[in-house]
Coordinates of C-alpha atoms and ligand atoms in Angstrom, one line a residue:
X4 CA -115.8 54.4 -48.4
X5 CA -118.8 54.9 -46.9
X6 CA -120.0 58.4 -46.5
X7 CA -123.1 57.8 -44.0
X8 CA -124.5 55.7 -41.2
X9 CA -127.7 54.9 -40.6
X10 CA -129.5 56.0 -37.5
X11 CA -132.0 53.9 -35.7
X12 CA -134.6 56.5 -36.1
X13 CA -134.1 55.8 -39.9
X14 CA -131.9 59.2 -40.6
X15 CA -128.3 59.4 -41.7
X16 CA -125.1 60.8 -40.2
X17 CA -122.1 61.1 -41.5
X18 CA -119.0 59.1 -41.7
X19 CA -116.2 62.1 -40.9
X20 CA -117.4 65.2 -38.8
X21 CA -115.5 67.9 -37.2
X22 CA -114.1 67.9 -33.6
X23 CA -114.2 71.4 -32.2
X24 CA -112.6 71.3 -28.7
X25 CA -110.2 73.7 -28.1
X26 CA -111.2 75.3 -31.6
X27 CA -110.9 78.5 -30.3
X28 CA -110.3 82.1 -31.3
X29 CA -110.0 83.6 -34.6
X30 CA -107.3 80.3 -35.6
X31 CA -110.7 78.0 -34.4
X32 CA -113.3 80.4 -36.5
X33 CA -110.7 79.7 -39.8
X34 CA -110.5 75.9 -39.3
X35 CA -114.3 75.7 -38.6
X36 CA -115.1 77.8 -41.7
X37 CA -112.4 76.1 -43.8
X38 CA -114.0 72.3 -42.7
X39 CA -117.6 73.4 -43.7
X40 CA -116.5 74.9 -47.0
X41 CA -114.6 72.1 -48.0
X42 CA -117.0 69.2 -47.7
X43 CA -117.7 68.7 -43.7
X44 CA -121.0 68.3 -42.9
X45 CA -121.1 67.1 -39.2
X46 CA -119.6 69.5 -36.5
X47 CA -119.2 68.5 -33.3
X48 CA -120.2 71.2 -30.1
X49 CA -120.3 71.1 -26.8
X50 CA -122.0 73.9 -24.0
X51 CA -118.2 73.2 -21.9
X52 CA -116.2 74.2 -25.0
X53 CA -116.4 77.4 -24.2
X54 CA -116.7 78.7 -27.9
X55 CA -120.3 78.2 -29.4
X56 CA -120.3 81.4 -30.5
X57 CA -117.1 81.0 -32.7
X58 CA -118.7 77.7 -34.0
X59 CA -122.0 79.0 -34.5
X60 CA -120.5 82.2 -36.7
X61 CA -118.5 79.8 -39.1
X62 CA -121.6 77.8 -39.5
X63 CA -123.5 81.2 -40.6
X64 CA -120.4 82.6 -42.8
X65 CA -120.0 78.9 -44.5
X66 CA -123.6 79.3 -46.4
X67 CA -123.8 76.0 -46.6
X68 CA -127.5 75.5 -45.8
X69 CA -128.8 74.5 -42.5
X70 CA -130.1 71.3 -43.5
X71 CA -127.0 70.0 -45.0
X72 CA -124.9 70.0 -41.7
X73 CA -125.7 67.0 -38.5
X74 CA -125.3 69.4 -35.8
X75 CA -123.9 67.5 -32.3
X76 CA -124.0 69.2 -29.3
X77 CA -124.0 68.6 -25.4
X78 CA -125.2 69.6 -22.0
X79 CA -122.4 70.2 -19.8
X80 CA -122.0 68.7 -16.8
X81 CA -123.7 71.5 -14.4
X82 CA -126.5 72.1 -16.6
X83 CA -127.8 68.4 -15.8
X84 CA -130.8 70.0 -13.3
X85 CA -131.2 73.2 -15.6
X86 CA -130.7 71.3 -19.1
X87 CA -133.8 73.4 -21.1
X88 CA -132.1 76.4 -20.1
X89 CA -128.5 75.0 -21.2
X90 CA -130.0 74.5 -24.4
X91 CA -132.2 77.4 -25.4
X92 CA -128.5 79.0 -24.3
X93 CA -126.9 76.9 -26.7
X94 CA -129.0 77.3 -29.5
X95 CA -128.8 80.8 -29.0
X96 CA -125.0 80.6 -28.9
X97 CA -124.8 78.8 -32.1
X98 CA -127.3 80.6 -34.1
X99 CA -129.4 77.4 -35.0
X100 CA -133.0 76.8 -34.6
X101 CA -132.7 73.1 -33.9
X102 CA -129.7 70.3 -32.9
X103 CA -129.4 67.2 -34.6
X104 CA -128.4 65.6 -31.7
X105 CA -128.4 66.7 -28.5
X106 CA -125.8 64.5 -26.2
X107 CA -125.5 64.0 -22.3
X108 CA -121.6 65.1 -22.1
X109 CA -120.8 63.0 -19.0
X110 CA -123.2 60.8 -16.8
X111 CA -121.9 63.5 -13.9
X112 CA -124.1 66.0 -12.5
X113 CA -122.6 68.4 -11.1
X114 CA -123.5 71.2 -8.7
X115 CA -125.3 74.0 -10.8
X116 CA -124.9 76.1 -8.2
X117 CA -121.3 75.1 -7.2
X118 CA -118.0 77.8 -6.7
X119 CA -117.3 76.9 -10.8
X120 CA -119.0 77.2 -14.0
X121 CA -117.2 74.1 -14.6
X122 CA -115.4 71.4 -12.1
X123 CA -117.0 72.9 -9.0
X124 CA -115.1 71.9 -5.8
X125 CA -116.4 71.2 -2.2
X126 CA -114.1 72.5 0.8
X127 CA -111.9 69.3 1.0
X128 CA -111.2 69.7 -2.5
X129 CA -113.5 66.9 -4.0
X130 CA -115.4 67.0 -7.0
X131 CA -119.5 69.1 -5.9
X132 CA -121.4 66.4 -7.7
X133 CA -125.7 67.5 -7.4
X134 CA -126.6 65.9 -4.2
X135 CA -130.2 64.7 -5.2
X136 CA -129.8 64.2 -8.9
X137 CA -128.5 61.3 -11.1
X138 CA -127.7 61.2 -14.6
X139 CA -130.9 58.6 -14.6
X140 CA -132.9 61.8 -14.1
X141 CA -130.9 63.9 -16.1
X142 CA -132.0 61.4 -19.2
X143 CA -135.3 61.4 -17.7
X144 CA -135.1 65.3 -18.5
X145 CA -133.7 65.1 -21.7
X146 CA -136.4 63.1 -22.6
X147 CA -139.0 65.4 -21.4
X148 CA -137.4 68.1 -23.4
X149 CA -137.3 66.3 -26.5
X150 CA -140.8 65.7 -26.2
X151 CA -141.8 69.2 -25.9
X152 CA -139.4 70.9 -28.0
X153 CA -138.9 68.3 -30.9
X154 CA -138.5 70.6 -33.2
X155 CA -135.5 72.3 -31.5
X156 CA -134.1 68.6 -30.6
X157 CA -134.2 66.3 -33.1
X158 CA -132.6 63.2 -31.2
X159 CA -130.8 62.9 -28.3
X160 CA -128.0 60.4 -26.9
X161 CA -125.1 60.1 -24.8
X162 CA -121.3 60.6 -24.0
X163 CA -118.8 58.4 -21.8
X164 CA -121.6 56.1 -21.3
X165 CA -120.3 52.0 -20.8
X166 CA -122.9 49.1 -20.3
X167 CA -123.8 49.7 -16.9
X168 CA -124.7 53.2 -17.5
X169 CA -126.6 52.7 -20.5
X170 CA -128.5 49.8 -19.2
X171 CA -129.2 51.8 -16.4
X172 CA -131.2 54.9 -18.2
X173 CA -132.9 52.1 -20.9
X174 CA -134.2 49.8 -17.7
X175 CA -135.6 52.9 -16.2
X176 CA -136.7 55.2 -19.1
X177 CA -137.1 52.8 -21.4
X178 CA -135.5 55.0 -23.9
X179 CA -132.3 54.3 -25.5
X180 CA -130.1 56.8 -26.4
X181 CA -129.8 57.4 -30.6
X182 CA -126.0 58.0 -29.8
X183 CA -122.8 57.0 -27.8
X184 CA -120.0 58.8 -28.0
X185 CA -116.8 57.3 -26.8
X186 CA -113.0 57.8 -27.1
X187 CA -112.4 54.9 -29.5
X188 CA -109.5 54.3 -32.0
X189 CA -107.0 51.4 -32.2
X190 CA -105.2 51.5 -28.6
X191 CA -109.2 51.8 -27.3
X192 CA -111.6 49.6 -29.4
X193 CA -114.2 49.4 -26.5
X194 CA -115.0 46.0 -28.1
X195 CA -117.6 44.6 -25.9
X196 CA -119.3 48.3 -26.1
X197 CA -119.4 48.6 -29.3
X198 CA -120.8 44.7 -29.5
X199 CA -123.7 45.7 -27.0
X200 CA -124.5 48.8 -28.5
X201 CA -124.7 47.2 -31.9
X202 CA -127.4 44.8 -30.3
X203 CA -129.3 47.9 -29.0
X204 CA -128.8 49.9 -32.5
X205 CA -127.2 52.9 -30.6
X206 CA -124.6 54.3 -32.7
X207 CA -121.4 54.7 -31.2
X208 CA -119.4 57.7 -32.0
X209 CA -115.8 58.2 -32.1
X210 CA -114.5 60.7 -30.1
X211 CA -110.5 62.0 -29.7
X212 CA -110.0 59.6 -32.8
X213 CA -106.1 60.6 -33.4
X214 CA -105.7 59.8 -30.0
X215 CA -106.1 63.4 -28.9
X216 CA -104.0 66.2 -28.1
X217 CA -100.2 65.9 -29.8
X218 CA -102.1 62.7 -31.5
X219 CA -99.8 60.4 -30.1
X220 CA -101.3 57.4 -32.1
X221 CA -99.6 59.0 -35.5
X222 CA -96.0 57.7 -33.5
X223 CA -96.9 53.9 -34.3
X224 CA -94.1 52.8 -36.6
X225 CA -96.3 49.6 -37.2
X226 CA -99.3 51.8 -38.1
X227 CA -97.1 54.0 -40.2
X228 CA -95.7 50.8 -42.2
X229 CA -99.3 50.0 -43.3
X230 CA -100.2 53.3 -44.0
X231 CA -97.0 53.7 -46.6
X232 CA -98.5 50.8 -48.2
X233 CA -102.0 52.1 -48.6
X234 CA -99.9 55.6 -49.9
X235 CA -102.1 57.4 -47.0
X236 CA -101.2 58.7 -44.0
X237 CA -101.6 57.4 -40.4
X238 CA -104.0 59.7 -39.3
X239 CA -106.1 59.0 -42.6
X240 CA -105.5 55.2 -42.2
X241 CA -106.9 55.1 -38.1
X242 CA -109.8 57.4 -39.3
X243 CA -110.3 54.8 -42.2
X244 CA -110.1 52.1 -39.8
X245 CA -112.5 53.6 -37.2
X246 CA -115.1 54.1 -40.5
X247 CA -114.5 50.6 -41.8
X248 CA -115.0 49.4 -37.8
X249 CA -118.5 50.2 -38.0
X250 CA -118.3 54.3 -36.5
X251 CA -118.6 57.5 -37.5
X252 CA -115.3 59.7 -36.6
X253 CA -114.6 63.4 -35.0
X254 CA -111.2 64.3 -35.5
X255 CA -110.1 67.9 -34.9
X256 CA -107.4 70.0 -36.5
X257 CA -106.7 73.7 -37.3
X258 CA -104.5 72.6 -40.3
X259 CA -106.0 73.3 -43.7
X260 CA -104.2 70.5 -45.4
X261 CA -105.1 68.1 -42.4
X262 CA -108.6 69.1 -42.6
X263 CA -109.1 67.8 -46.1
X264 CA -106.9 64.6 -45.4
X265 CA -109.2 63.7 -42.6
X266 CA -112.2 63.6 -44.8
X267 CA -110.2 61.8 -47.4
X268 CA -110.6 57.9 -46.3
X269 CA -110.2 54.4 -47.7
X270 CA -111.7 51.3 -47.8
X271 CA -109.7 49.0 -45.7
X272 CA -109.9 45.1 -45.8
X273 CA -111.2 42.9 -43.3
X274 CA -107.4 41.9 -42.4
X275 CA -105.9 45.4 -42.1
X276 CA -108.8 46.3 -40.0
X277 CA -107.7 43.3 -37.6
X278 CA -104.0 44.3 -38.2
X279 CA -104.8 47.7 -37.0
X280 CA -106.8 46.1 -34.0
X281 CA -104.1 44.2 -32.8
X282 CA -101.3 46.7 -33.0
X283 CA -103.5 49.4 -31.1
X284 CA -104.5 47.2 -28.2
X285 CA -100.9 46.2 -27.8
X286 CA -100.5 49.6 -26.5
X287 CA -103.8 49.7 -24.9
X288 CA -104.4 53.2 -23.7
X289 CA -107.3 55.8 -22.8
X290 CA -106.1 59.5 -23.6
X291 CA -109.5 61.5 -22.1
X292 CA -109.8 61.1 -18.0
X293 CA -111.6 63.5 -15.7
X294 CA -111.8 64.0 -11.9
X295 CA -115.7 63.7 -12.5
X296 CA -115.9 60.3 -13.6
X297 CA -114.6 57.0 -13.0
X298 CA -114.4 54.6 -16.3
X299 CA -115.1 51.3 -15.9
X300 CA -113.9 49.1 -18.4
X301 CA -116.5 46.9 -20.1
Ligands
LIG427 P1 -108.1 64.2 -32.0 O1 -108.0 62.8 -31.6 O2 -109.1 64.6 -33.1 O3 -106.7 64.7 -32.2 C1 -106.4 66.1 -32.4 C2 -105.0 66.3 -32.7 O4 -104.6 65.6 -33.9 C3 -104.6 67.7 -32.8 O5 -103.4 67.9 -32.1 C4 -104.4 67.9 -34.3 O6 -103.4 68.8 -34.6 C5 -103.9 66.5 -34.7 N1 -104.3 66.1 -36.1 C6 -105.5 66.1 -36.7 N2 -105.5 65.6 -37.9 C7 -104.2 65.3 -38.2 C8 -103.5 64.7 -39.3 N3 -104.2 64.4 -40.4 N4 -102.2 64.5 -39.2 C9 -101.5 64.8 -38.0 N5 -102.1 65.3 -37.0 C10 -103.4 65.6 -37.0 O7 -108.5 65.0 -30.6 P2 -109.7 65.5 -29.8 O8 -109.5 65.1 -28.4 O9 -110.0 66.9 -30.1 O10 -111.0 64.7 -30.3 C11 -111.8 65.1 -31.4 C12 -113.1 65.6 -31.0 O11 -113.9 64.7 -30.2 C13 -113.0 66.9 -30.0 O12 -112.6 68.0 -30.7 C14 -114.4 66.9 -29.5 O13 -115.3 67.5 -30.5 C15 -114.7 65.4 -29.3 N6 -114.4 65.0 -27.9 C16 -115.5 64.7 -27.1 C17 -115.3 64.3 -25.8 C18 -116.5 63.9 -25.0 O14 -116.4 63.9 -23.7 N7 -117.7 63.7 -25.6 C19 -114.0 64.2 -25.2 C20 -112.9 64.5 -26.1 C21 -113.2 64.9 -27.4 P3 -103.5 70.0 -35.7 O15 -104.6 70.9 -35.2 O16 -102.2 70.7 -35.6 O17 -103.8 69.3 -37.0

């Protein structure tokens, strides 16, 4: 199975990292810690999860050496016209000198100085999006910061970005991003995305791979027959798939046992791969929406 990808820059990242939304509390802190001692070596942050502190701490306590871990993490939504302060704050949140990739979480500015830290409202109840920013200017900074502080950022990329939106910051920047990360698994294969991005070598990323919160994917009798025949389990076999589709993959889980399985993959065939395909997209189905941005399929 492979264990790596390689980036466009020329560096590596792994196949299987850790998701750590809603990784919280002194539960989060144990699964965190348990991932990096037993063989994960990718974590995946965000500024919006509300726990880089927890994240940052189990990275310290793990030992395992700086260097040895690709470090995601992402500038939340009402940062987008204060993003070199979101990050010095997220660096110092998590304790590290430097990301390994530093992503745009949505393509949605919204109102830094807004009535929330997080989904600001206006008086009718809308969404407060920034009134004279885009996320075109938002990559614009990014880029700018990565410039100036490459030592602290050493790639950045995207979230929740489709064709239109990443066209749009490469016509206009001329930079692509080094990363995309999407909700992909079998019921959400983003094919034509993952065919563009493959022409631009950006690599996509696989967010909410289990299908998200209950992972409701796991239900699939179909997936489960194949799955009994590979001896695995359904969770290891969409992971495998997702891996032997041409992605690295983020799953999450506070379950010791589950932890390990999710790093445990296969090689799957060309066949079961398509198998999978087909199954998933018969039950086509996005699991991560939000008020602040409309998808648009590609
Ligand atoms: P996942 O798709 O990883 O699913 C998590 C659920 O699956 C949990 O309920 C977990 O329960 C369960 N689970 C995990 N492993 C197994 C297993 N082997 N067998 C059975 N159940 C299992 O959900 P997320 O939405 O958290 O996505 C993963 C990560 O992707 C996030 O944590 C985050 O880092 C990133 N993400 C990024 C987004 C973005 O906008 N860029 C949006 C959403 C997610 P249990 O803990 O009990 O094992």
């Amino acid at each position: 199975m492979k264990t790596h990808f390689t980036l466009e820059s020329g560096g590596t990242i792994p196949s299987v990292g850790l998701g750590t939304w809603q990784l919280e509390g002194e539960d989060g802190h144990e699964a965190i810690l348990y991932a990096l001692k037993n063989g994960y070596r990718m974590i995946d942050a965000a500024y919006a999860y509300n726990n880089q502190k927890t994240v940052g701490l189990a990275i310290k306590e793990s030992c395992v050496p700086r260097e040895e871990i690709f470090i995601i993490d992402k500038l939340a939504n009402t940062w987008h016209t204060a993003a070199e302060e979101c990050l010095e704050l997220t660096l110092k949140a998590l304790g590290v000198d430097y990301l390994d990739c530093w992503l745009m979480h949505w393509p949605s500015p919204l109102n830094h100085k807004g009535n929330d830290k997080k989904t600001p409202k206006l008086a009718d109840g809308s969404i407060d999006f920034e009134k004279e920013w885009t996320y075109v200017d938002t990559w614009r900074e990014m880029i700018r910061i990565q410039k100036k502080f490459s030592t602290k950022v050493r790639s950045i990329g995207v979230a929740n970005f489709g064709i239109k939106e990443l066209e749009n910051i490469i016509t206009k920047t001329g930079v692509k991003p080094e990363i995309n990360q999407v909700e992909l698994h079998p019921a959400n294969n983003q094919q034509n995305l993952f065919d563009y991005c493959k022409k631009m070598e950006i690599q996509l990323v696989a967010y909410s791979p289990l299908g998200s919160i209950g992972s409701p994917l796991l239900q699939s009798e179909d997936l489960n027959d194949i799955a009994e025949k590979r001896g695995i389990s359904v969770a290891q076999l969409i992971l495998s798939w997702g891996v032997g589709s041409g992605w690295p993959v983020l799953p999450r889980s506070k379950s010791p046992e589950r932890l390990s399985a999710n790093l445990t993959l296969v090689s799957l065939t060309s066949t079961e791969i398509a198998k999978i395909t087909s199954i998933g997209l018969a039950h086509k189905q996005r699991f991560i929406q939000a008020p602040w941005h409309d998808f648009v399929e590609d």
